[in-house]
CSV table of C-alpha atoms in Angstrom, one decimal:
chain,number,residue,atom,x,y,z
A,1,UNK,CA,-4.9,2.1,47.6
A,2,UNK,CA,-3.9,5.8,49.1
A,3,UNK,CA,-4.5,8.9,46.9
A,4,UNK,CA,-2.4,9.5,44.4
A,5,UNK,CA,0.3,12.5,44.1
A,6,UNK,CA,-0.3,13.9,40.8
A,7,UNK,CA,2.4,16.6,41.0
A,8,UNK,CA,5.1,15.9,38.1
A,9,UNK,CA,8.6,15.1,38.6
A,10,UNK,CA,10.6,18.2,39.4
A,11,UNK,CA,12.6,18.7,36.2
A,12,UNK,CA,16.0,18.0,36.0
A,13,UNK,CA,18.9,18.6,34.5
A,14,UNK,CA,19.2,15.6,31.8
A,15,UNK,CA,22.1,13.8,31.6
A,16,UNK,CA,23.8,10.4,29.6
A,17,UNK,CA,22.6,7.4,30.3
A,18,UNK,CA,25.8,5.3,31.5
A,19,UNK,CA,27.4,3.4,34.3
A,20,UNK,CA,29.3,6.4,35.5
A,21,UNK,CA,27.3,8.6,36.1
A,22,UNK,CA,24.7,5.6,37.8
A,23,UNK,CA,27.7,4.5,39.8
A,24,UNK,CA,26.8,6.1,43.3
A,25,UNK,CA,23.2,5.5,43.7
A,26,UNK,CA,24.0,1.7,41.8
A,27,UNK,CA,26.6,0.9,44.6
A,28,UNK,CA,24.3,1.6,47.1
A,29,UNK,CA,21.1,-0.1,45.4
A,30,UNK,CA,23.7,-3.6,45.0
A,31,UNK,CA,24.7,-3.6,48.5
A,32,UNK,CA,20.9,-2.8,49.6
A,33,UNK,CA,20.1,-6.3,47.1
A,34,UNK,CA,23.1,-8.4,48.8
A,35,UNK,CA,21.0,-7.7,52.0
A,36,UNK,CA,17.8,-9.3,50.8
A,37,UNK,CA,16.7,-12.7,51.4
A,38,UNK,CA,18.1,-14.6,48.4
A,39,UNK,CA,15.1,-16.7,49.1
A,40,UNK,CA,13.5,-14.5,46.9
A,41,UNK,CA,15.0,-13.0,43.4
A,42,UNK,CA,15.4,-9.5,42.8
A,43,UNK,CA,16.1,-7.2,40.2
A,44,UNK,CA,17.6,-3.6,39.6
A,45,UNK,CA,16.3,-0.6,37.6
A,46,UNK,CA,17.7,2.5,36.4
A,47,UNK,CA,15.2,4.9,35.9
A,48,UNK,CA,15.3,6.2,32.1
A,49,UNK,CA,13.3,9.5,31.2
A,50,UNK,CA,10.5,7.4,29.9
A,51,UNK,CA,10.1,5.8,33.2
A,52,UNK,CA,9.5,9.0,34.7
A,53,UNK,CA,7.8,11.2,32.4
A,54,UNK,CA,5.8,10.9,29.1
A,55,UNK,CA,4.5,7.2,28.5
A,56,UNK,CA,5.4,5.7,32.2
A,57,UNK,CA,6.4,2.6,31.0
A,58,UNK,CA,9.1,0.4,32.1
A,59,UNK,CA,10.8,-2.4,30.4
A,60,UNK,CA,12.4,-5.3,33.1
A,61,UNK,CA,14.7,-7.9,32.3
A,62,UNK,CA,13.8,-10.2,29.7
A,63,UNK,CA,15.7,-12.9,31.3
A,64,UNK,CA,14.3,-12.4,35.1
A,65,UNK,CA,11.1,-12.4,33.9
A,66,UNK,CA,10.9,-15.5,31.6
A,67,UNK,CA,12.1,-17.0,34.8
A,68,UNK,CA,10.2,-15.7,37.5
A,69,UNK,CA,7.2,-13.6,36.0
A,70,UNK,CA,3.8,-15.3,34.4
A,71,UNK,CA,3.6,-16.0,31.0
A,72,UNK,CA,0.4,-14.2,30.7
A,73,UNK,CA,-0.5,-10.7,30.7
A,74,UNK,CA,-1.5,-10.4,34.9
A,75,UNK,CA,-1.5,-7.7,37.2
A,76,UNK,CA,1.4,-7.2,39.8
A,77,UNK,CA,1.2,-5.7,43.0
A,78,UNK,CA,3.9,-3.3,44.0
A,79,UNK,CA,4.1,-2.5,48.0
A,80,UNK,CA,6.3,0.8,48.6
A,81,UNK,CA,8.3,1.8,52.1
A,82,UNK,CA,4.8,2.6,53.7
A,83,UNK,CA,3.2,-0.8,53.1
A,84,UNK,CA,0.8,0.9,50.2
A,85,UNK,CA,0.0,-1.8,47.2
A,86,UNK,CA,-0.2,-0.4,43.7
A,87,UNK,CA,-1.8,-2.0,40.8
A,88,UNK,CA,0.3,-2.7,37.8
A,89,UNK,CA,-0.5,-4.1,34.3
A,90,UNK,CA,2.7,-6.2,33.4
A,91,UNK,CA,2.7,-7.2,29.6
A,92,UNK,CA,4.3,-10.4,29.2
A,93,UNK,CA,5.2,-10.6,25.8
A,94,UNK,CA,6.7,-7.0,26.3
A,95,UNK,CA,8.3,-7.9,29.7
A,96,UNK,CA,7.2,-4.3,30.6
A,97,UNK,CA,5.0,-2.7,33.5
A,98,UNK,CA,2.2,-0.5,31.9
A,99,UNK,CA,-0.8,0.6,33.8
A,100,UNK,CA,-0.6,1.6,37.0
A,101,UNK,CA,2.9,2.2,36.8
A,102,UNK,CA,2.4,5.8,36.1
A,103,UNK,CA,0.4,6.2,39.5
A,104,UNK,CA,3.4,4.7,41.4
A,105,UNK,CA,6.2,6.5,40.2
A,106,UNK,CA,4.3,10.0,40.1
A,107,UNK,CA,3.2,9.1,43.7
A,108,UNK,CA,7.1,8.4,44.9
A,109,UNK,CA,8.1,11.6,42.8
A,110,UNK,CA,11.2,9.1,40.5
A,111,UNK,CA,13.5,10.7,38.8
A,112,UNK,CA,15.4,9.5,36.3
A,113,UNK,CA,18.8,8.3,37.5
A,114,UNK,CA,17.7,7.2,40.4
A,115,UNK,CA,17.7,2.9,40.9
A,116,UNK,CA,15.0,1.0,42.2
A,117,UNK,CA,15.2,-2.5,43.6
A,118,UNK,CA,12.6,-5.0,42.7
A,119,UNK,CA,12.0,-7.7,45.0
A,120,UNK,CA,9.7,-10.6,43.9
A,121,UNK,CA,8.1,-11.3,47.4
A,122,UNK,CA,5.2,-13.2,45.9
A,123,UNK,CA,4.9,-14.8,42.0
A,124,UNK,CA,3.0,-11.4,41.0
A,125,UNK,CA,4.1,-9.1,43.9
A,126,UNK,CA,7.2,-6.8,44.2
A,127,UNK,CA,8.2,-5.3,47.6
A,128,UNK,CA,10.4,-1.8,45.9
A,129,UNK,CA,13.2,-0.1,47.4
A,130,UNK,CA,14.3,3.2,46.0
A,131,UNK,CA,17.9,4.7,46.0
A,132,UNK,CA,17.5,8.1,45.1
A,133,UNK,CA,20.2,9.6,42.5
A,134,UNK,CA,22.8,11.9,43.8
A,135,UNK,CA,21.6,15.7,43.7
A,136,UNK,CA,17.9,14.3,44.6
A,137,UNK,CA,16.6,16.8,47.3
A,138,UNK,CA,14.5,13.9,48.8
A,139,UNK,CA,16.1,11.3,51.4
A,140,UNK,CA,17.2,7.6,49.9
A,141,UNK,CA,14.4,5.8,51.2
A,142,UNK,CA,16.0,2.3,50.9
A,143,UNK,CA,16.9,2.0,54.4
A,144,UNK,CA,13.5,2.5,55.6
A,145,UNK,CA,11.7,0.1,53.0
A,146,UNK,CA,14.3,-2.6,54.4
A,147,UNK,CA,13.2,-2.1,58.0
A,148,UNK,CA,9.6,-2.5,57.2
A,149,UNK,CA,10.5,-6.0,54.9
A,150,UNK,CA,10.6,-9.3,57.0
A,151,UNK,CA,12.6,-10.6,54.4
A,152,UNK,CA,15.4,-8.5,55.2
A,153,UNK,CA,18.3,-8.8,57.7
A,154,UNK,CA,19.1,-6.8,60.4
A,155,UNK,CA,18.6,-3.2,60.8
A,156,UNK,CA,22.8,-3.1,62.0
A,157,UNK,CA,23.6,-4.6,58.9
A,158,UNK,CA,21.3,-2.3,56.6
A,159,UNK,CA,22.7,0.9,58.2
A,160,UNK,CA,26.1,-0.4,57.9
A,161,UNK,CA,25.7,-0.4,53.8
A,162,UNK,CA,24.2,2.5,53.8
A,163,UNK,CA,26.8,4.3,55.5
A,164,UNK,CA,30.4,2.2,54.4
A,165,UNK,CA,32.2,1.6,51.6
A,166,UNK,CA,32.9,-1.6,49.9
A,167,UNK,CA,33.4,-4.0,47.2
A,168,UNK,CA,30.4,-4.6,45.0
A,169,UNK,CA,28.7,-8.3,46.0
A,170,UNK,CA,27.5,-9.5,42.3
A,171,UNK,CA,25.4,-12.5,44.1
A,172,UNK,CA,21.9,-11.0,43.5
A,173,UNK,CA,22.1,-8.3,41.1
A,174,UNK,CA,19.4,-10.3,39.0
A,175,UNK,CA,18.3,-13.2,41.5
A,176,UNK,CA,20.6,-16.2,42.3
A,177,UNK,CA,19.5,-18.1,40.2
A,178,UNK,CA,21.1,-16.4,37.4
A,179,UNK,CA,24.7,-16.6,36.4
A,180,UNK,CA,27.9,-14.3,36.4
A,181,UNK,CA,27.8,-13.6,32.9
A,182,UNK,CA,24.0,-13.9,33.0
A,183,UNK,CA,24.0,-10.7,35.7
A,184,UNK,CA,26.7,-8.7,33.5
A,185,UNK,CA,24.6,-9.3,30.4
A,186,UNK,CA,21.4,-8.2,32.0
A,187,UNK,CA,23.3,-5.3,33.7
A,188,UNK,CA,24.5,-3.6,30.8
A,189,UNK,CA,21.7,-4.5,28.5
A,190,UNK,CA,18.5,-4.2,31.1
A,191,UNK,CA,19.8,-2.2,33.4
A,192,UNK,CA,19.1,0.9,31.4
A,193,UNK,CA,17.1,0.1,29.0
A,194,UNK,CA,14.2,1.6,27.2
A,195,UNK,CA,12.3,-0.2,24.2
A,196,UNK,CA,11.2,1.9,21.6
A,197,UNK,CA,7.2,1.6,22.3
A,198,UNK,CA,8.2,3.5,25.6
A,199,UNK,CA,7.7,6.4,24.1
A,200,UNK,CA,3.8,7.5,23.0
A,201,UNK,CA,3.7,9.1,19.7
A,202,UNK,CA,-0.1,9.1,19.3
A,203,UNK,CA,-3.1,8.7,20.9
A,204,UNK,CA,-3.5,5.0,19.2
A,205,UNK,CA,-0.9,3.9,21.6
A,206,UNK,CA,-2.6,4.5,24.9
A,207,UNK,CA,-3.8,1.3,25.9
A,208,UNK,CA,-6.4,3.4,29.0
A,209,UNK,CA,-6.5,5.7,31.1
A,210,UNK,CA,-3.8,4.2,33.2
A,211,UNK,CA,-1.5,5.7,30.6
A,212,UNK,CA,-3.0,8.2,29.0
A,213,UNK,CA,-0.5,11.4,29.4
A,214,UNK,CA,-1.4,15.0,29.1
A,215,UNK,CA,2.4,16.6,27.9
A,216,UNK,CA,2.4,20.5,27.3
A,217,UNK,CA,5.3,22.1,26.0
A,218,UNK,CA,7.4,18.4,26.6
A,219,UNK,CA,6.1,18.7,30.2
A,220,UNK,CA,3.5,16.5,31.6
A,221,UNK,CA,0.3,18.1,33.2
A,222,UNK,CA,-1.0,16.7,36.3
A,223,UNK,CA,-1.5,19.2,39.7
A,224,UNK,CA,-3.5,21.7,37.1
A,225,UNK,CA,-6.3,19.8,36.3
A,226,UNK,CA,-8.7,17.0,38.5
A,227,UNK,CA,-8.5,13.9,38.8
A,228,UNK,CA,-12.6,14.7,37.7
A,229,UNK,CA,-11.1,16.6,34.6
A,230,UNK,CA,-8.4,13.9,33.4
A,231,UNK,CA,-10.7,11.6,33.2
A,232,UNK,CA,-13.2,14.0,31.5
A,233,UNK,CA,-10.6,14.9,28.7
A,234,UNK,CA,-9.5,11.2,28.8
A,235,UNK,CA,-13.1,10.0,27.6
A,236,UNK,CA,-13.1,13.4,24.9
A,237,UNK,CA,-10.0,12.7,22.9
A,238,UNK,CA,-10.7,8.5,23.7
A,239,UNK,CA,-13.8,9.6,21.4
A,240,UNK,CA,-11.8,11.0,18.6
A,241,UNK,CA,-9.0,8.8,19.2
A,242,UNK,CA,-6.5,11.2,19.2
A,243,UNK,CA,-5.4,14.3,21.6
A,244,UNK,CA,-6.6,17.4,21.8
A,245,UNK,CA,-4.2,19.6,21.8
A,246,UNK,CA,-2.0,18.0,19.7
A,247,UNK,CA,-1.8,20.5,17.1
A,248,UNK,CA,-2.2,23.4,19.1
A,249,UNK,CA,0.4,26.5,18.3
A,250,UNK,CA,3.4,25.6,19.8
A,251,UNK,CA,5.3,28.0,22.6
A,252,UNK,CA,1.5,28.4,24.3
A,253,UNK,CA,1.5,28.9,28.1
A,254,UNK,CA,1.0,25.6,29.8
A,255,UNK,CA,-1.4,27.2,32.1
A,256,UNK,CA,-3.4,29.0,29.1
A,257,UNK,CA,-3.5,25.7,27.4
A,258,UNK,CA,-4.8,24.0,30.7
A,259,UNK,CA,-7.3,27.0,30.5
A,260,UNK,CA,-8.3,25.7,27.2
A,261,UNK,CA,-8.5,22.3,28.1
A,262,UNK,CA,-10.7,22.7,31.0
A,263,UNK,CA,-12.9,25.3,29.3
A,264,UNK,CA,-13.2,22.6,26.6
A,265,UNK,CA,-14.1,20.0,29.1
A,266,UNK,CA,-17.2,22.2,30.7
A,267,UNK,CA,-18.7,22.9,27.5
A,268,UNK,CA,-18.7,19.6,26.2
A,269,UNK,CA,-20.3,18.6,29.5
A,270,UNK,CA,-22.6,21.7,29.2
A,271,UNK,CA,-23.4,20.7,25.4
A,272,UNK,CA,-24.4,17.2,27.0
A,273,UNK,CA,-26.5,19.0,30.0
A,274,UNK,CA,-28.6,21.2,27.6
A,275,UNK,CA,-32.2,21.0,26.4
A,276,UNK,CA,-34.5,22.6,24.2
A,277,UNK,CA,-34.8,25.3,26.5
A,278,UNK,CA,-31.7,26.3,27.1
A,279,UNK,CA,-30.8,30.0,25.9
A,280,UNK,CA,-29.6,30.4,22.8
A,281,UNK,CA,-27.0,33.2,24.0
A,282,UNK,CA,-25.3,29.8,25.9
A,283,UNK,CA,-25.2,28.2,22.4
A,284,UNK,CA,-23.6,31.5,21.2
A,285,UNK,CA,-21.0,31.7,23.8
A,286,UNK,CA,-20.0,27.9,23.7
A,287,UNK,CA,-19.8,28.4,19.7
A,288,UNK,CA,-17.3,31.6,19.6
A,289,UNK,CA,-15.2,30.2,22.3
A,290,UNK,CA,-14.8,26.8,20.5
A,291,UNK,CA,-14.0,27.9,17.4
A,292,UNK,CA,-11.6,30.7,19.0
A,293,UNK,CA,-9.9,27.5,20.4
A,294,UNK,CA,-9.9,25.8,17.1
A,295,UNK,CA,-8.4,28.7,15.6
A,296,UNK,CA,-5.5,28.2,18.0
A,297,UNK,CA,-5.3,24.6,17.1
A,298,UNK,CA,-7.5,22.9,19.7
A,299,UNK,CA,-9.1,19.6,18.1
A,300,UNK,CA,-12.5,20.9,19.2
A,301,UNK,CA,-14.5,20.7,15.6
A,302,UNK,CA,-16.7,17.9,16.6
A,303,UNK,CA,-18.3,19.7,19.3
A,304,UNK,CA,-18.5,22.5,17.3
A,305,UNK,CA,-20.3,20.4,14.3
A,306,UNK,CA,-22.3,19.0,17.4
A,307,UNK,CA,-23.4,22.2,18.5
A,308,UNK,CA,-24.4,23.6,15.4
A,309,UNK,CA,-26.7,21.1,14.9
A,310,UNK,CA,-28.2,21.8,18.2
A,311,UNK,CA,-28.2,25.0,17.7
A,312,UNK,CA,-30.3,24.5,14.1
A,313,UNK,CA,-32.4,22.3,15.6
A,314,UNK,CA,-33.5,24.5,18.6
A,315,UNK,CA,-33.9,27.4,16.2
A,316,UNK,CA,-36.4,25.2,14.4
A,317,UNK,CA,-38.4,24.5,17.1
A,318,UNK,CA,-38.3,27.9,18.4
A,319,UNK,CA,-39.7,29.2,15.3
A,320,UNK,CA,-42.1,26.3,15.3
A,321,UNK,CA,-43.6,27.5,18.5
A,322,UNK,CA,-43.0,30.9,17.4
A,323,UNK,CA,-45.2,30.1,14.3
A,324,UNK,CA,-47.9,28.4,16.4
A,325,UNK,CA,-48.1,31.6,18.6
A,326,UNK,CA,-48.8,33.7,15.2
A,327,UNK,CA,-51.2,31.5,13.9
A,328,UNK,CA,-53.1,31.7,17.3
A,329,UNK,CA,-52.9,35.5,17.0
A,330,UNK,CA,-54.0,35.6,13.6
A,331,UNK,CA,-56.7,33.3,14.2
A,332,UNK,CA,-58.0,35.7,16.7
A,333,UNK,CA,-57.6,38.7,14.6
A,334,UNK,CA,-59.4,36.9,11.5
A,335,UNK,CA,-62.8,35.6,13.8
A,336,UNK,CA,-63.0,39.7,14.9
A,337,UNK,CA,-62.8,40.4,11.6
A,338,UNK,CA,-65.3,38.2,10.4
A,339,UNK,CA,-67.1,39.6,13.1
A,340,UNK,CA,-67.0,43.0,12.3
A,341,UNK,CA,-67.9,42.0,8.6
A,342,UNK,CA,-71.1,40.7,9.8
A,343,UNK,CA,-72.0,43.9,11.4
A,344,UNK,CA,-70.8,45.7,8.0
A,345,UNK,CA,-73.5,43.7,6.3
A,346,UNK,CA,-76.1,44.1,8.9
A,347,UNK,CA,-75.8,47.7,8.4
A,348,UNK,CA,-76.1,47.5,4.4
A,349,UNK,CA,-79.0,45.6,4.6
A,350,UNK,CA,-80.4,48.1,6.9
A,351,UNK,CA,-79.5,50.5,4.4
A,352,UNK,CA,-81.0,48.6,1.6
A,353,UNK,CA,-84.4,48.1,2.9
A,354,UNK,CA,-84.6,52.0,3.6
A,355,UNK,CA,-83.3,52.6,0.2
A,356,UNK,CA,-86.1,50.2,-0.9
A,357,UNK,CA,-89.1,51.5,0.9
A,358,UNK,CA,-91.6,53.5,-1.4
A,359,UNK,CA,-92.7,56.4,0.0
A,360,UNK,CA,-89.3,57.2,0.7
A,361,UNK,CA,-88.5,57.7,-3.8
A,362,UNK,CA,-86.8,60.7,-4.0
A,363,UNK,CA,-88.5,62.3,-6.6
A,364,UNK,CA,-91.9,62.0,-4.6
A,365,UNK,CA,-90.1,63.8,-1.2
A,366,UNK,CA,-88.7,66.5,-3.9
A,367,UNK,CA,-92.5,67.1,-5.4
A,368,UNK,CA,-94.2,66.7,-1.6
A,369,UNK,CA,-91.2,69.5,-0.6
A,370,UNK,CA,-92.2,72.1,-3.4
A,371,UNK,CA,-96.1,71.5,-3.0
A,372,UNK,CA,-95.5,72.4,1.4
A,373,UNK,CA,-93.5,75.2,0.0
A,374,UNK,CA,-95.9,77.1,-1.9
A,375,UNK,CA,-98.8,76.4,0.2
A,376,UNK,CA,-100.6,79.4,1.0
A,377,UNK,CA,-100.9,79.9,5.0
């Protein structure tokens, strides 16, 4: 699978879902579908906001896929104009493409409006055509898609739809196995439709990191961070079950708030690479800027719980060792002590036995003094 272009959608203006204002890029995505082998059934999308942008996923036609599509949950393989496959989740009791479908469209830069042509090659593999919307800055890549398909006819009769003007063909707007009234039906109630779990409210819906959506300010985050740090911050708010920055104060710069989020990131990953050694100014630093972030709404207080407890627990053993070290000293001051003592008392008993000795009463010395006094010469 090539790398993945994680620059979002260029924003558009928005604009009403109908068949008006689909009619150009529609025309052109039916008469591309007339052109494809009706050996194999096909389908057309319109690309709603939610397709694009936000949860990335896409509802198909109930009817085409009870009747081509597995029953079961399965992964379906979408090839693009280049020959590149892309993994898809498809949910069968939702009839909806889920993971994976996020990497495609971001990688093909969709916009909504534009109408993509699903072409079931395989029982779980779609060959896709896009037909861009008009006022896309980016060329309809339709034609080129068709030239690469063997399924397709020739490359005279592609260019000629492309670039005339005719009467719709309503023979494979959903497959030919499915009726007039069938394709109407699905046309007006597939065709641009968007079910209501489309749209991710909370962090319970993300079903993995093949959806998981970082939106700042109603815009979706992908060229500022990593593919190292989505999946970082992925695994962090997958722990509390809930984003981030959900509650963070609203009208934030989205490149301050990515700021935030990556800063975040390191010092949870920082918190996990530390040890009892580690200076306690670190712990310091990671605390105030945490809880500066929680006071501007960043769900961050469970690394800030964490790190206080690390932080009480390497002031224990600091003074622990700390206390050791004293003892030591003290230890060492208390045997010279008791060493000098013992030379104290050496000396007093030296004094003692002088004090002791006989001849040396003092009223004796006093009586011997005056006798040498008044000795004659």
């Amino acid at each position: 699978m090539s790398a993945i272009n994680r620059n979002p959608p260029k924003k558009r203006k928005s604009s009403t879902f109908n068949y008006e204002a689909q009619s150009a890029a529609l025309q052109r995505a039916k008469e591309i579908q007339a052109k494809l082998s009706p050996e194999f059934p096909s389908l057309l999308k319109c690309m709603h906001p939610s397709h694009v942008s936000g949860a990335f996923w896409l509802s198909l036609s109930t009817k085409f896929c009870q009747m081509h599509l597995p029953k079961a949950d399965t992964i379906i393989t979408l090839e693009d104009e280049s020959g590149e496959l892309y993994e898809t989740k498809y949910i069968a009791d939702k009839v909806a493409l889920s993971g994976g479908w996020m990497r495609f469209s971001i990688a093909h830069n969709l916009h909504e409006m534009d109408v993509l042509i699903f072409h079931l090659v395989k029982p779980s593999k779609f060959k896709v055509y896009i037909v861009r919307s008009q006022g896309s800055d980016e060329v309809d890549g339709a034609l080129g898609m068709l030239k690469l398909d063997k399924c397709r006819k020739t490359n005279d009769e592609v260019s000629s739809v492309l670039d005339t003007t005719r009467g719709n063909d309503p023979r494979m707007i959903f497959g030919d196995n499915l009726s007039q009234s069938d394709q109407l039906e699905n046309e007006s109630k597939d065709l641009f439709s968007e079910t209501s779990e489309s749209v991710i409210n909370s962090f319970e819906q993300v079903t993995g990191i093949e959806n998981f959506i970082i939106m700042v300010n109603g815009l979706v985050i992908y060229s500022e961070l990593s593919e190292r740090l989505w999946v970082k911050y992925y695994e962090l708010c997958r722990s509390q079950r809930c984003f981030l920055h959900d509650n963070l104060v609203s009208g934030l710069n989205s490149k301050l708030v990515v700021g935030m989020i990556t800063e975040t990131i390191n010092i949870a990953d920082a918190i996990k690479a530390s040890k009892v050694t580690t200076s306690m100014d670190n712990f310091v630093t990671w605390d105030k800027t945490l809880k500066a972030f929680e006071g501007m709404g960043m769900n961050v207080s469970f690394l800030i719980t964490q790190l206080d407890h690390l932080m009480k627990l390497a002031l224990k053993l600091k003074r622990h060792k700390e206390a050791r070290l004293e003892r030591l000293h003290a230890n060492e001051k208390l045997k010279a002590l008791e060493a000098r003592v013992l030379e104290v008392k050496k000396t007093i008993r030296g004094l003692d036995e002088e004090i002791a000795m006989e001849d040396m009463n003092p009223e004796r010395v006093e009586t011997m003094f005056q006798e040498l006094v008044n000795a004659p010469w």
